[in-house]
XYZ file of C-alpha atoms in Angstrom:
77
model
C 31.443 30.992 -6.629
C 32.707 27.510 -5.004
C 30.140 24.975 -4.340
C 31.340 22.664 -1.071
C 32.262 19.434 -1.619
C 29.377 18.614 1.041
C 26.732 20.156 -0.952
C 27.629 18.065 -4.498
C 27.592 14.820 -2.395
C 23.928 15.479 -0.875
C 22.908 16.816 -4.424
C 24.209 13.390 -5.861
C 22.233 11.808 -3.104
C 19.245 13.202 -3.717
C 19.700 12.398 -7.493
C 20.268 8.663 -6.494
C 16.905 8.851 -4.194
C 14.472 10.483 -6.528
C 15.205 7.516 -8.915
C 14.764 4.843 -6.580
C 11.811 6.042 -5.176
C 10.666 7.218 -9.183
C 11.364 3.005 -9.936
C 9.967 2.056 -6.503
C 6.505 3.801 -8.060
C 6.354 2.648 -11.003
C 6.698 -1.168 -9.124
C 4.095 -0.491 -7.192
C 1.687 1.075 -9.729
C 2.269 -1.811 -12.168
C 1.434 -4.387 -9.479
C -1.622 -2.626 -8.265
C -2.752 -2.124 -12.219
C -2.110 -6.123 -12.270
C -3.862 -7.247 -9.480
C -6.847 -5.088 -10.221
C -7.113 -6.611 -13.769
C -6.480 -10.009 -12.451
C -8.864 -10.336 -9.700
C -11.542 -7.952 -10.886
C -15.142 -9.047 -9.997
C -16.401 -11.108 -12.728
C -20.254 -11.720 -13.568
C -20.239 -15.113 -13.185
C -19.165 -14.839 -8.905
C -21.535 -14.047 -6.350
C -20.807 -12.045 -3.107
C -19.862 -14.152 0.008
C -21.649 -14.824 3.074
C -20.598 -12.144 5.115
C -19.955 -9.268 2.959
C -21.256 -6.136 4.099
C -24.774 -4.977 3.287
C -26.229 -1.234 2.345
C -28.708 -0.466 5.583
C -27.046 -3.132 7.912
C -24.837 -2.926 10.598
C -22.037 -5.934 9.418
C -21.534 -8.642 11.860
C -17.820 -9.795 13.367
C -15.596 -11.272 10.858
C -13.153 -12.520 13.514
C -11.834 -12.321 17.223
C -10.451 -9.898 19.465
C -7.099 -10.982 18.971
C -6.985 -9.522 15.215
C -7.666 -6.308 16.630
C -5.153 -6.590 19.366
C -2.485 -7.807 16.541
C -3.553 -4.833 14.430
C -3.357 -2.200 16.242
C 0.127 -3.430 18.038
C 1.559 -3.832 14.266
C -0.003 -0.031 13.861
C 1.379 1.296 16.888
C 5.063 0.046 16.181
C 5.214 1.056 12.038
């Protein structure tokens, strides 16, 4: 049975993608172990002003425009 020449060149494609996207992973999983390890919460820190409490409904932590930048930012990606 002939294989097309069509079908080899989307199988070598998808060869070429599965590796980028397996290196792209292990990028992102190695910065995210990082970044956890470096900025855990350490003993020593106590919790800012405005972080939010158990029971309480949390106060503003900035304007309208954030949201308006957000969700425009959202609605385009």
């Amino acid at each position: 049975m002939a294989v097309s020449n069509t079908q080899v060149i989307f199988d070598n494609l998808y060869g070429i993608f599965t590796y980028l996207a397996i290196i792209v992973g292990v990028i992102v999983f190695a910065l995210m172990a990082y970044l956890i390890i470096r900025y855990r919460a350490k003993n020593s820190s106590s919790d800012p002003e405005d972080t939010p409490r158990l029971g309480r409904i949390p106060t503003s932590r900035g304007h309208g425009r954030n949201v308006l930048i957000t969700v425009t930012l959202s609605t385009f990606l």
